[in-house]
Short mmCIF file of N, CA and C and ligand atoms in Angstrom, two decimals:
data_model
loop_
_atom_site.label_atom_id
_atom_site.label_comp_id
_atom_site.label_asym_id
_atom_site.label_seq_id
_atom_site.Cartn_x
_atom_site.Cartn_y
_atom_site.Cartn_z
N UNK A 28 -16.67 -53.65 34.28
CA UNK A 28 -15.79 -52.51 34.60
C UNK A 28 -16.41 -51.69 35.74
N UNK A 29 -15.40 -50.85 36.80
CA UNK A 29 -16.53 -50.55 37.93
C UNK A 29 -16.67 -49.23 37.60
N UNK A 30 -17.07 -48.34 38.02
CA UNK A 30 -17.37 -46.65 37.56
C UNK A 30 -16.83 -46.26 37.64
N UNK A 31 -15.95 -46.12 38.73
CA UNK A 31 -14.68 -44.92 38.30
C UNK A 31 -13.69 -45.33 37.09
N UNK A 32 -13.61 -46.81 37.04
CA UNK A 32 -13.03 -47.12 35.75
C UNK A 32 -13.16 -46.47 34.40
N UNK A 33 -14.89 -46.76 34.65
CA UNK A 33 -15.07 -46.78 33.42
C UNK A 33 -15.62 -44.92 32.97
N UNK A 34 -15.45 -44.13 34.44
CA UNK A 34 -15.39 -42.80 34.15
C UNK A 34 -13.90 -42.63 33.65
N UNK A 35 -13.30 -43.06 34.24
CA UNK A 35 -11.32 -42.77 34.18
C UNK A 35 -11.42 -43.35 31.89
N UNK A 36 -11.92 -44.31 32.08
CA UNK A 36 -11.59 -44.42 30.35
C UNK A 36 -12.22 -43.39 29.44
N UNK A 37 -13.55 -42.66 29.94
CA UNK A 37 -14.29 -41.87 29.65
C UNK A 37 -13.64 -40.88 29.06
N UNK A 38 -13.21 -39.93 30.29
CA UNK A 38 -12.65 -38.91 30.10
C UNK A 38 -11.47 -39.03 29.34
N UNK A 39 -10.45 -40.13 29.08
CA UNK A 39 -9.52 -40.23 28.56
C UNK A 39 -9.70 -40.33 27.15
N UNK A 40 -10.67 -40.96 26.83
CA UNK A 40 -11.19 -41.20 25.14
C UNK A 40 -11.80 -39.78 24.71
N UNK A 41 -12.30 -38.48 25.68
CA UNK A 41 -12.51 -37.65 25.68
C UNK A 41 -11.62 -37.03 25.27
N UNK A 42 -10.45 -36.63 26.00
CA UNK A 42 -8.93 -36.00 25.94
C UNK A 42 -8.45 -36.44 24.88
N UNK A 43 -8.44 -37.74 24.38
CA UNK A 43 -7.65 -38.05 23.30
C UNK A 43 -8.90 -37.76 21.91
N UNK A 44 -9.77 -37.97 21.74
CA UNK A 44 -10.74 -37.07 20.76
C UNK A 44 -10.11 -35.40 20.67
N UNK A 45 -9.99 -34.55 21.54
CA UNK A 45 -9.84 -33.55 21.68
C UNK A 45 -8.47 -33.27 20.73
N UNK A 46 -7.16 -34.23 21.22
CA UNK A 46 -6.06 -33.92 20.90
C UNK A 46 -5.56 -34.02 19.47
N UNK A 47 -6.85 -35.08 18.97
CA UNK A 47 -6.58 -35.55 18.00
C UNK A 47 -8.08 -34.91 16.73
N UNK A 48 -8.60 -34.10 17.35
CA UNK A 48 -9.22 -32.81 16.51
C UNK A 48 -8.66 -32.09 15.59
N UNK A 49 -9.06 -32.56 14.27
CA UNK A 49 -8.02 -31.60 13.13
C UNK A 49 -7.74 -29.93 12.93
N UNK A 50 -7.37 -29.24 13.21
CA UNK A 50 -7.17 -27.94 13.07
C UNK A 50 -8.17 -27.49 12.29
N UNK A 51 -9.09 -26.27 12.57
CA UNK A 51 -10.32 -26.08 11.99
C UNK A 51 -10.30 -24.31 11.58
N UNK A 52 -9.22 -23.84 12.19
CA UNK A 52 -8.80 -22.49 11.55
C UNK A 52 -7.85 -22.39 10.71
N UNK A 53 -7.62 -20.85 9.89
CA UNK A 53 -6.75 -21.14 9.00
C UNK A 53 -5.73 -19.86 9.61
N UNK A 54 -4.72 -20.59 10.52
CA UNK A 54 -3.56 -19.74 10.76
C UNK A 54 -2.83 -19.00 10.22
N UNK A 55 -2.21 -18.10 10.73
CA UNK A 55 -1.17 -17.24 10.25
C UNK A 55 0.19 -18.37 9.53
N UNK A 56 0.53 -17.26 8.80
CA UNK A 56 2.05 -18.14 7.94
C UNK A 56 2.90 -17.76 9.63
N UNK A 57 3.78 -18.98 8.63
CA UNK A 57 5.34 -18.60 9.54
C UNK A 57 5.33 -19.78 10.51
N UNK A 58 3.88 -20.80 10.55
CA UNK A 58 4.14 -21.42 12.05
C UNK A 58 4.44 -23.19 11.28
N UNK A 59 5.03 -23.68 12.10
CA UNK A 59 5.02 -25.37 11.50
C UNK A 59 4.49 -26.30 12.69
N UNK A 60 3.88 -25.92 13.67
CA UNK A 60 3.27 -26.74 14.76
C UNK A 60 1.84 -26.25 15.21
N UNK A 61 0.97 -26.35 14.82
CA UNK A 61 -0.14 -25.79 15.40
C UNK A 61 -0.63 -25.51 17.02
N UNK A 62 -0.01 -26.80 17.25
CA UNK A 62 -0.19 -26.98 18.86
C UNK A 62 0.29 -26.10 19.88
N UNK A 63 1.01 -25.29 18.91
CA UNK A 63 1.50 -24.20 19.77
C UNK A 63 0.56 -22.89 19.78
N UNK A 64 -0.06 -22.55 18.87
CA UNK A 64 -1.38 -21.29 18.64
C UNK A 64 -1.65 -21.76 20.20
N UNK A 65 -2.45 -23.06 20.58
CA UNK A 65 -3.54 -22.93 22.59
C UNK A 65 -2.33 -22.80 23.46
N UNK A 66 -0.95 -23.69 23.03
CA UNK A 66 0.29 -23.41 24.21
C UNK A 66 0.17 -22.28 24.81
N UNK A 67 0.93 -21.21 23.77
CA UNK A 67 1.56 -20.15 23.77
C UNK A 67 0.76 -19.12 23.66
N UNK A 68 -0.16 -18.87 22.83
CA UNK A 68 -1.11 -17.83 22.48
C UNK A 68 -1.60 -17.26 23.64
N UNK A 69 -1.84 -17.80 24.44
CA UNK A 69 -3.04 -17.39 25.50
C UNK A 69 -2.56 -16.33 26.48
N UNK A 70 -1.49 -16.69 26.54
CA UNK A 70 -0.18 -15.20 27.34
C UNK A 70 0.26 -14.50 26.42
N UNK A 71 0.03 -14.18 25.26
CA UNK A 71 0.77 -13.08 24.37
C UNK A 71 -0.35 -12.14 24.33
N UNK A 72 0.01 -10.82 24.35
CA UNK A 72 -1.29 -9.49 23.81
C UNK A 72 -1.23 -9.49 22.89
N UNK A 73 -1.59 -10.69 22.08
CA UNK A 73 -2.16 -10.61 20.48
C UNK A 73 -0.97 -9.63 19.09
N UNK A 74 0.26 -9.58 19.48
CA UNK A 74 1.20 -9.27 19.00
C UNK A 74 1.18 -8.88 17.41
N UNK A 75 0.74 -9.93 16.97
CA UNK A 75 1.06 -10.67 15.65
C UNK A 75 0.05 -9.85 14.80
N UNK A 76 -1.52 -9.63 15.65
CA UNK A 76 -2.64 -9.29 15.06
C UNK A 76 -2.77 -7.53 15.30
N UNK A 77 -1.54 -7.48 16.24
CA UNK A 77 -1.41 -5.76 15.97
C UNK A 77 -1.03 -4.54 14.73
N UNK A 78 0.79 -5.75 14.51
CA UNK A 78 1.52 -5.37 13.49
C UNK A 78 0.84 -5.79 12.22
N UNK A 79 -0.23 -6.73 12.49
CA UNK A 79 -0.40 -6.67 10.47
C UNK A 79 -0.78 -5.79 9.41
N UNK A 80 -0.25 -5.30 8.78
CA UNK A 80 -0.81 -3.70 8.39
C UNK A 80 -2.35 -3.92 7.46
N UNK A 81 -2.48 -5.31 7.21
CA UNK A 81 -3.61 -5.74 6.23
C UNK A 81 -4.62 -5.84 6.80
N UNK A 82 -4.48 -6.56 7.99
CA UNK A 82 -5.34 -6.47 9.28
C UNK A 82 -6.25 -7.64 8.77
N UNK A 83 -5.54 -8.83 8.70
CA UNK A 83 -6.18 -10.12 8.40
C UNK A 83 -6.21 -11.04 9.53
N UNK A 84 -5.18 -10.74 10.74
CA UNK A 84 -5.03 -11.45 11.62
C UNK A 84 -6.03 -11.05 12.54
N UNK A 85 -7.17 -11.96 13.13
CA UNK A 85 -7.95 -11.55 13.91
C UNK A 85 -7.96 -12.95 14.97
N UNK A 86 -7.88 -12.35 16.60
CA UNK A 86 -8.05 -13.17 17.46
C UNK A 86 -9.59 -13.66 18.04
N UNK A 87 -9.22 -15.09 18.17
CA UNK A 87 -10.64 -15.59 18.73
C UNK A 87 -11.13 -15.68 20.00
N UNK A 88 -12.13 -16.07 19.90
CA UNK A 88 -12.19 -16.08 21.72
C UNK A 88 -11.53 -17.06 22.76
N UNK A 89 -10.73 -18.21 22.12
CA UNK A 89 -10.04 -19.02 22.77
C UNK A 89 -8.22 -18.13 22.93
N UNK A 90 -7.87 -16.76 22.35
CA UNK A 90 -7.05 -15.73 22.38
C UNK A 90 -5.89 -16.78 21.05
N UNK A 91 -6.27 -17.44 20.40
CA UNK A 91 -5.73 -17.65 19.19
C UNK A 91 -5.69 -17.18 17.95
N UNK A 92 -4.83 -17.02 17.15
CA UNK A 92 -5.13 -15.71 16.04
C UNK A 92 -5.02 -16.61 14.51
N UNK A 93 -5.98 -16.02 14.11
CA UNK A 93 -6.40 -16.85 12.99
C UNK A 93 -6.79 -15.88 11.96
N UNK A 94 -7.00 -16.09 10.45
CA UNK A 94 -6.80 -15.39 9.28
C UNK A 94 -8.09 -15.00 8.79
N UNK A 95 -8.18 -13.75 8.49
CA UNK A 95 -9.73 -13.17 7.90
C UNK A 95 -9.57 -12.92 6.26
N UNK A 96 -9.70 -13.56 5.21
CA UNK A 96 -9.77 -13.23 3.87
C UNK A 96 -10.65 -12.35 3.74
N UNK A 97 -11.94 -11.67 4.48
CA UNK A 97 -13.03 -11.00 4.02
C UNK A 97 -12.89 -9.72 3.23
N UNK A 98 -11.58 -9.28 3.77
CA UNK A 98 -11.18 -7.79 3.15
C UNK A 98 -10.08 -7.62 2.09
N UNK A 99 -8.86 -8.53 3.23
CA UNK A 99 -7.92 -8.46 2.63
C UNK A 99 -6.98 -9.74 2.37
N UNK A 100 -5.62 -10.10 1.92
CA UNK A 100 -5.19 -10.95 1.72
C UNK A 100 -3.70 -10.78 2.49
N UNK A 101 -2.80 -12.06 2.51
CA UNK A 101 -1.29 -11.62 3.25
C UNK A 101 -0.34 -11.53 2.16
N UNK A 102 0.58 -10.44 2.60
CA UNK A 102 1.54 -10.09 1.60
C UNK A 102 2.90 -11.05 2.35
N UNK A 103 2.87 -11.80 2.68
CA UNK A 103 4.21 -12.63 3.33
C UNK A 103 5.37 -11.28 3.95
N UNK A 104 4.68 -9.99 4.45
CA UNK A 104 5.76 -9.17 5.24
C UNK A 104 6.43 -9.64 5.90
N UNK A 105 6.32 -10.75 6.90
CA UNK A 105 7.48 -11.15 7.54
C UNK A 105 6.68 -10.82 8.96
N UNK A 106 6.19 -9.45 9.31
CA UNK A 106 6.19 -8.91 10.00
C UNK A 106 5.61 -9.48 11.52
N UNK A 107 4.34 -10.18 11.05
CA UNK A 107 4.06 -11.18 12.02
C UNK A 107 5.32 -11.68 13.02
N UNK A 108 5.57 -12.85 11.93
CA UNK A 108 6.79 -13.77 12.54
C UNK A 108 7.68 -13.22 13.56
N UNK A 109 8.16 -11.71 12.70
CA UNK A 109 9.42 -10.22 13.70
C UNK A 109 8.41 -10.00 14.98
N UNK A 110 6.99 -10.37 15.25
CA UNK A 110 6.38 -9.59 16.42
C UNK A 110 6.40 -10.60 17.30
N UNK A 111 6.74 -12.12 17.11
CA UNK A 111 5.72 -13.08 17.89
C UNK A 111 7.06 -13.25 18.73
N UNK A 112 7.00 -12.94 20.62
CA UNK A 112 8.07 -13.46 20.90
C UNK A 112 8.14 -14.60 21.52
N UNK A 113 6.92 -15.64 21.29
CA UNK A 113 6.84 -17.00 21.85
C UNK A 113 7.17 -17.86 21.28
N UNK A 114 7.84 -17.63 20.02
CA UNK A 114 7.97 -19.30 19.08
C UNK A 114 7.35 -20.03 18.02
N UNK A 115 6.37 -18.99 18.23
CA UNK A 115 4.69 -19.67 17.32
C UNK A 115 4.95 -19.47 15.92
N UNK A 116 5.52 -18.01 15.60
CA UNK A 116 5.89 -17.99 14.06
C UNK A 116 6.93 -17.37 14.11
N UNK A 117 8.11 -18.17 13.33
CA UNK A 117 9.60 -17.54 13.37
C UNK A 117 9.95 -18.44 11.42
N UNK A 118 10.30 -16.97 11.31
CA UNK A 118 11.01 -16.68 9.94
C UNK A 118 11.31 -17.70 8.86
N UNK A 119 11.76 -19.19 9.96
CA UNK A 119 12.73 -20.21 9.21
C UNK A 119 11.22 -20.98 8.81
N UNK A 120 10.47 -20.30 9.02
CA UNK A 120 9.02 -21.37 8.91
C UNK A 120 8.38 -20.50 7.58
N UNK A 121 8.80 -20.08 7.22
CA UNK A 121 8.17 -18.83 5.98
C UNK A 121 7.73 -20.10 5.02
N UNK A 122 6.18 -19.72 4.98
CA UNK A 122 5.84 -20.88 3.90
C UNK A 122 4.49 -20.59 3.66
N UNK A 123 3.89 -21.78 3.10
CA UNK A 123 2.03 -21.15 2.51
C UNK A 123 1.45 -21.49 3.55
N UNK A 124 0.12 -20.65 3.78
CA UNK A 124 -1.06 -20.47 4.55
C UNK A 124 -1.40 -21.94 4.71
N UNK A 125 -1.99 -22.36 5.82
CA UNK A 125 -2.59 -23.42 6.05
C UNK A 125 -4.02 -24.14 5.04
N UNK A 126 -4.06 -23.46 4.15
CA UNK A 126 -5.10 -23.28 3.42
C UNK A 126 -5.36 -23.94 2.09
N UNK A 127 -6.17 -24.28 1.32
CA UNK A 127 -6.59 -24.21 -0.35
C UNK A 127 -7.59 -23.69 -0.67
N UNK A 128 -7.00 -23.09 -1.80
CA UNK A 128 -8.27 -21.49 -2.13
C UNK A 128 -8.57 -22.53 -3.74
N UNK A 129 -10.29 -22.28 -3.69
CA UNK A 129 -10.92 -23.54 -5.17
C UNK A 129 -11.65 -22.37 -5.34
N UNK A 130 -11.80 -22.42 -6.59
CA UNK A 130 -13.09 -21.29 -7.30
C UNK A 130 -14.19 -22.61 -8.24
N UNK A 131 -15.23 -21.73 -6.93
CA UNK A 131 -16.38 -23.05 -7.80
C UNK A 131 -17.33 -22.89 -8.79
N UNK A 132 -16.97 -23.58 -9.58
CA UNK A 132 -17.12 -23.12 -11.12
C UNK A 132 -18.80 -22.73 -10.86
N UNK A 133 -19.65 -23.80 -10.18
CA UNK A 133 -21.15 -23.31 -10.57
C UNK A 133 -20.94 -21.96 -10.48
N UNK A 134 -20.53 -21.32 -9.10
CA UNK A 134 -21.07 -19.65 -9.23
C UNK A 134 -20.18 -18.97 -9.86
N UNK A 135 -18.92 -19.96 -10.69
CA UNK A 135 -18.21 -18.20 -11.05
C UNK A 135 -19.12 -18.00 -12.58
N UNK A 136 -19.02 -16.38 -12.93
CA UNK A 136 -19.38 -16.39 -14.16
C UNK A 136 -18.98 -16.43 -14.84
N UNK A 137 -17.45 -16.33 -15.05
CA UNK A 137 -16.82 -16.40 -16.13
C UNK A 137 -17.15 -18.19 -16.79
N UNK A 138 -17.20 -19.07 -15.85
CA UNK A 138 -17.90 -20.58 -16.13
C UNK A 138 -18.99 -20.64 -16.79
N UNK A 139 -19.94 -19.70 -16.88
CA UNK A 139 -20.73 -19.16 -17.61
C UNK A 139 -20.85 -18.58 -18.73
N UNK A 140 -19.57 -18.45 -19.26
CA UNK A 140 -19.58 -17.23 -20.27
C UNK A 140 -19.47 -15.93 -20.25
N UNK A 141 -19.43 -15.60 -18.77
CA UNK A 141 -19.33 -13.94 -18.91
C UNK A 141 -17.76 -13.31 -18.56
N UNK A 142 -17.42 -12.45 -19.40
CA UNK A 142 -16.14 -11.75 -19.07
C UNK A 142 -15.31 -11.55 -17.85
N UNK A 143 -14.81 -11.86 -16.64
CA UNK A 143 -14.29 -11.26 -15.50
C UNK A 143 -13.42 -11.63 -15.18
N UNK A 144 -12.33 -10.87 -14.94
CA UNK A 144 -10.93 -11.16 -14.57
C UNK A 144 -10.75 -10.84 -13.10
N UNK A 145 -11.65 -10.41 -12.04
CA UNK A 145 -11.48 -9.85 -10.84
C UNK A 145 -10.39 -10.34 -10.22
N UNK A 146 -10.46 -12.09 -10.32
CA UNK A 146 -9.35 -12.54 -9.11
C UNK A 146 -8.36 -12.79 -10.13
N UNK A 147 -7.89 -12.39 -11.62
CA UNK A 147 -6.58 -13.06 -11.89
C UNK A 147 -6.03 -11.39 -11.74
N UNK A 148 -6.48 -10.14 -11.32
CA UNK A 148 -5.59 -8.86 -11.42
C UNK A 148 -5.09 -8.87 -10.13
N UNK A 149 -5.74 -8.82 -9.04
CA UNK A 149 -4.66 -9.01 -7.69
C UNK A 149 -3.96 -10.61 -7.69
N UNK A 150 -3.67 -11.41 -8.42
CA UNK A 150 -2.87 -12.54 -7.88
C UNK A 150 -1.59 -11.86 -8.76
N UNK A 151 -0.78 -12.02 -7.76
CA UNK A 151 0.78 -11.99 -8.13
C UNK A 151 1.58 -12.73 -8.54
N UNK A 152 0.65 -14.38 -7.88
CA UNK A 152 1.67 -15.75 -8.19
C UNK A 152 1.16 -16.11 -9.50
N UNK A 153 0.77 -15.53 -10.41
CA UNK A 153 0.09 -16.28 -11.62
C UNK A 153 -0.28 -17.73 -11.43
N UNK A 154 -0.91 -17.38 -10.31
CA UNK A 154 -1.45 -19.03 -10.01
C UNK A 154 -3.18 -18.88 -10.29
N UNK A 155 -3.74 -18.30 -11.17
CA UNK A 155 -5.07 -18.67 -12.37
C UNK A 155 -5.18 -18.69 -13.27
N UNK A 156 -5.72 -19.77 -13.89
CA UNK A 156 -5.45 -20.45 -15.73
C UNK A 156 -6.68 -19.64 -16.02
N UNK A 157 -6.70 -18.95 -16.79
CA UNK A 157 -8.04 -19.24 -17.71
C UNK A 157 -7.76 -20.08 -19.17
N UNK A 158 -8.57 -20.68 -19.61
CA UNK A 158 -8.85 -21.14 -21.03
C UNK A 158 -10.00 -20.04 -21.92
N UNK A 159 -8.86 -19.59 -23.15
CA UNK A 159 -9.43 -18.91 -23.99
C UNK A 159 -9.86 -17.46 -23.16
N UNK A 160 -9.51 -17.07 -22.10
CA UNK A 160 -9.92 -16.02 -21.17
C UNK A 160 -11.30 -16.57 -20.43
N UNK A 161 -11.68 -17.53 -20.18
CA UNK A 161 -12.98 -18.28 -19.76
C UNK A 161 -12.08 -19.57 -18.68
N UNK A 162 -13.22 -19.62 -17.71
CA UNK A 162 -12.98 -20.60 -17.11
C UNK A 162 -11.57 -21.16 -16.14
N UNK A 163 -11.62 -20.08 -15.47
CA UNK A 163 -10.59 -19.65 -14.40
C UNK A 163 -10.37 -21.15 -13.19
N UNK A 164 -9.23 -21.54 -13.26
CA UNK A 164 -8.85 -22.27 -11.93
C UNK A 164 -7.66 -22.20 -11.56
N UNK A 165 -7.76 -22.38 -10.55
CA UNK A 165 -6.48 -22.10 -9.49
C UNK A 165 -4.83 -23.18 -9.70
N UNK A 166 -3.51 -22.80 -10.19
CA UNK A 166 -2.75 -23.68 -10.24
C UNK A 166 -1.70 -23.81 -9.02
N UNK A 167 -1.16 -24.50 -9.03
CA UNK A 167 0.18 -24.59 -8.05
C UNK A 167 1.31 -23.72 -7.78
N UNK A 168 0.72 -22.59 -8.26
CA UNK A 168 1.79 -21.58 -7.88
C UNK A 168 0.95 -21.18 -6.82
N UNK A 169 -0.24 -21.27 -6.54
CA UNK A 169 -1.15 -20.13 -5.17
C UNK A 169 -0.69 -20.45 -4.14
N UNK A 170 -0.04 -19.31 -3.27
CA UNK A 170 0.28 -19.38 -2.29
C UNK A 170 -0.56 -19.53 -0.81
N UNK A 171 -1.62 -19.26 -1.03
CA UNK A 171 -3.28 -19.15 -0.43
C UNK A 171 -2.49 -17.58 0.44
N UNK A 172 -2.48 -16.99 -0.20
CA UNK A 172 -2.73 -15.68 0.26
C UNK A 172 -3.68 -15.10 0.06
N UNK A 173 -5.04 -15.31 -0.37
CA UNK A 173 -6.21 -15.02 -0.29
C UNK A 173 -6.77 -13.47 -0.59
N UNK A 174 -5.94 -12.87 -1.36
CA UNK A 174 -5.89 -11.63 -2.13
C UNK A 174 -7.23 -11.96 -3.21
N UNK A 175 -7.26 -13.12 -4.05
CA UNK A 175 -8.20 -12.60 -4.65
C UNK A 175 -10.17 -13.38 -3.92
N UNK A 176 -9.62 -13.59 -3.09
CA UNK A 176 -11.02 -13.92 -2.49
C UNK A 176 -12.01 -12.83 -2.35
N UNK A 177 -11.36 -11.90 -1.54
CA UNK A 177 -12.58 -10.40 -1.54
C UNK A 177 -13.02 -10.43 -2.84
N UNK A 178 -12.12 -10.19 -3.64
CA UNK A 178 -12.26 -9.55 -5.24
C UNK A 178 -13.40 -10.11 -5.88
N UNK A 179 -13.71 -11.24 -5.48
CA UNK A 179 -14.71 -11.77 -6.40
C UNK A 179 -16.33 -11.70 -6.17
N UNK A 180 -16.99 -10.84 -7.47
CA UNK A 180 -18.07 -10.33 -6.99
C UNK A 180 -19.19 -10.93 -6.91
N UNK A 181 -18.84 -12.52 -7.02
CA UNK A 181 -20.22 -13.77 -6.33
C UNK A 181 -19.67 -14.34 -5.27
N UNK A 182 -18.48 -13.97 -5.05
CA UNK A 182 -18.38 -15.07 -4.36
C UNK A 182 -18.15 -16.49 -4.00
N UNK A 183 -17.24 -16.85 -4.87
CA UNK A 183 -16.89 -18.14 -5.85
C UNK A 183 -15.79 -18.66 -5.88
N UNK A 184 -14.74 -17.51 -4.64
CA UNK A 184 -13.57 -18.28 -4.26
C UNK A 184 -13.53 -18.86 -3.11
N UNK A 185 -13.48 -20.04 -2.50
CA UNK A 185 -13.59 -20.33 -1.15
C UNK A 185 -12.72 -21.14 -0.78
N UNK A 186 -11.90 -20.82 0.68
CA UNK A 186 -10.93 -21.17 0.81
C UNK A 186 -11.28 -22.34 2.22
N UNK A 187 -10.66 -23.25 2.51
CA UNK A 187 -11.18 -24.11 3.47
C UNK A 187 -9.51 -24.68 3.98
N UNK A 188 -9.39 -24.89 5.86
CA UNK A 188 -7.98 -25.29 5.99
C UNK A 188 -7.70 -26.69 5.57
N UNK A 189 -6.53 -26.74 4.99
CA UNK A 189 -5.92 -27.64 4.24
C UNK A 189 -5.64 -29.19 4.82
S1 LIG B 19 2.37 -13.00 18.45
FE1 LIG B 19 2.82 -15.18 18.54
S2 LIG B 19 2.25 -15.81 20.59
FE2 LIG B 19 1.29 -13.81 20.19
S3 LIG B 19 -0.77 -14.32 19.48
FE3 LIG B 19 0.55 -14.06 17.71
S4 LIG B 19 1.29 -16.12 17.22
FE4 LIG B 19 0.49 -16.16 19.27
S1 LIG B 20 2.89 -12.01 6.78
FE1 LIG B 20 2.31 -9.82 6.98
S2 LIG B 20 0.37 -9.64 5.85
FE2 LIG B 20 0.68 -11.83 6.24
S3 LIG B 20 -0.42 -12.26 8.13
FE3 LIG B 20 1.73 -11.80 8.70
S4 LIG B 20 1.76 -9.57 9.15
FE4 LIG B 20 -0.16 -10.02 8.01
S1 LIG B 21 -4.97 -17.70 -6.55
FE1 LIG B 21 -3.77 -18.12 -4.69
S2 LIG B 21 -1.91 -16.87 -4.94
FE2 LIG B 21 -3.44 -16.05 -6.36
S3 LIG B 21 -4.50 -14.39 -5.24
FE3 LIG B 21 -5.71 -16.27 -4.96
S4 LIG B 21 -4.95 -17.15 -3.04
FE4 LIG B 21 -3.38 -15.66 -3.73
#
């Protein structure tokens, strides 16, 4: 193969690695194409991450806006979606977070034996079982709105994109 060839296949196996990189943030609701967050994002003044009143939406340095559980969680306002006027998140896309939220049993304590309900009082979707009030896991109602992630005082809910 002669060099520029085999630079020309280079870079192309490069580009296509790139394109084919799994999504490694956990986006805002409302969107059904990811590929649109590097499209579109990069010309918007961060719209989306203005109006959130929870203030979960935080932009990165590539000007893509991506989800902070540290504080708070999303209440599905809508409101996002009503700000974005590029396409990225619109209404008819209303659905769950890119996400799955697991509580890992080593650190929770209630797995342990000890009393704590932290993350089943902010979930709304009654999406945590306990058995016997012990031994909390997450069911198919969680929307990964990530409400009870702060809440938990080891640290034992962790959410990773889906
Ligand atoms: S409002 Fe829309 S285009 Fe602007 S940063 Fe948010 S998702 Fe991207
Ligand atoms: S739906 Fe509301 S709470 Fe959730 S990320 Fe959008 S603006 Fe924030
Ligand atoms: S279990 Fe799911 S639905 Fe309930 S608070 Fe946690 S992330 Fe939200």
């Amino acid at each position: 193969m002669k060099r520029r060839e085999l630079f020309s296949s280079l870079a192309s196996s490069v580009k296509k690695a790139a394109q084919e990189k799994p999504e490694q943030q956990i986006r805002p609701p409302y969107n059904n194409d990811a590929s649109l967050f590097h499209k579109e994002c990069p010309a918007c003044d961060a719209k989306c991450a203005t109006v959130c009143e929870v203030e979960i939406i935080k932009i990165a340095q590539d000007a893509t806006p991506y989800l902070d559980f540290s504080k708070n969680g999303c209440t599905y306002c809508d409101d996002c979606a009503l700000a974005c006027d590029f396409g990225v998140l619109t209404l008819e896309n209303k659905k769950q977070i890119n996400a799955t939220v697991t509580i890992h049993t080593e650190e929770c304590v209630s797995w342990e034996g000890v009393m704590c309900f932290s993350c089943k009082d902010p979930c709304l979707e009654n999406a945590i079982d306990f058995k016997a009030m012990f031994m909390p896991s997450i069911n198919d109602n969680c929307t990964a709105c990530g409400f009870c992630i702060s809440r938990c005082p080891v640290q034992a809910i962790q959410v990773e994109v889906a």
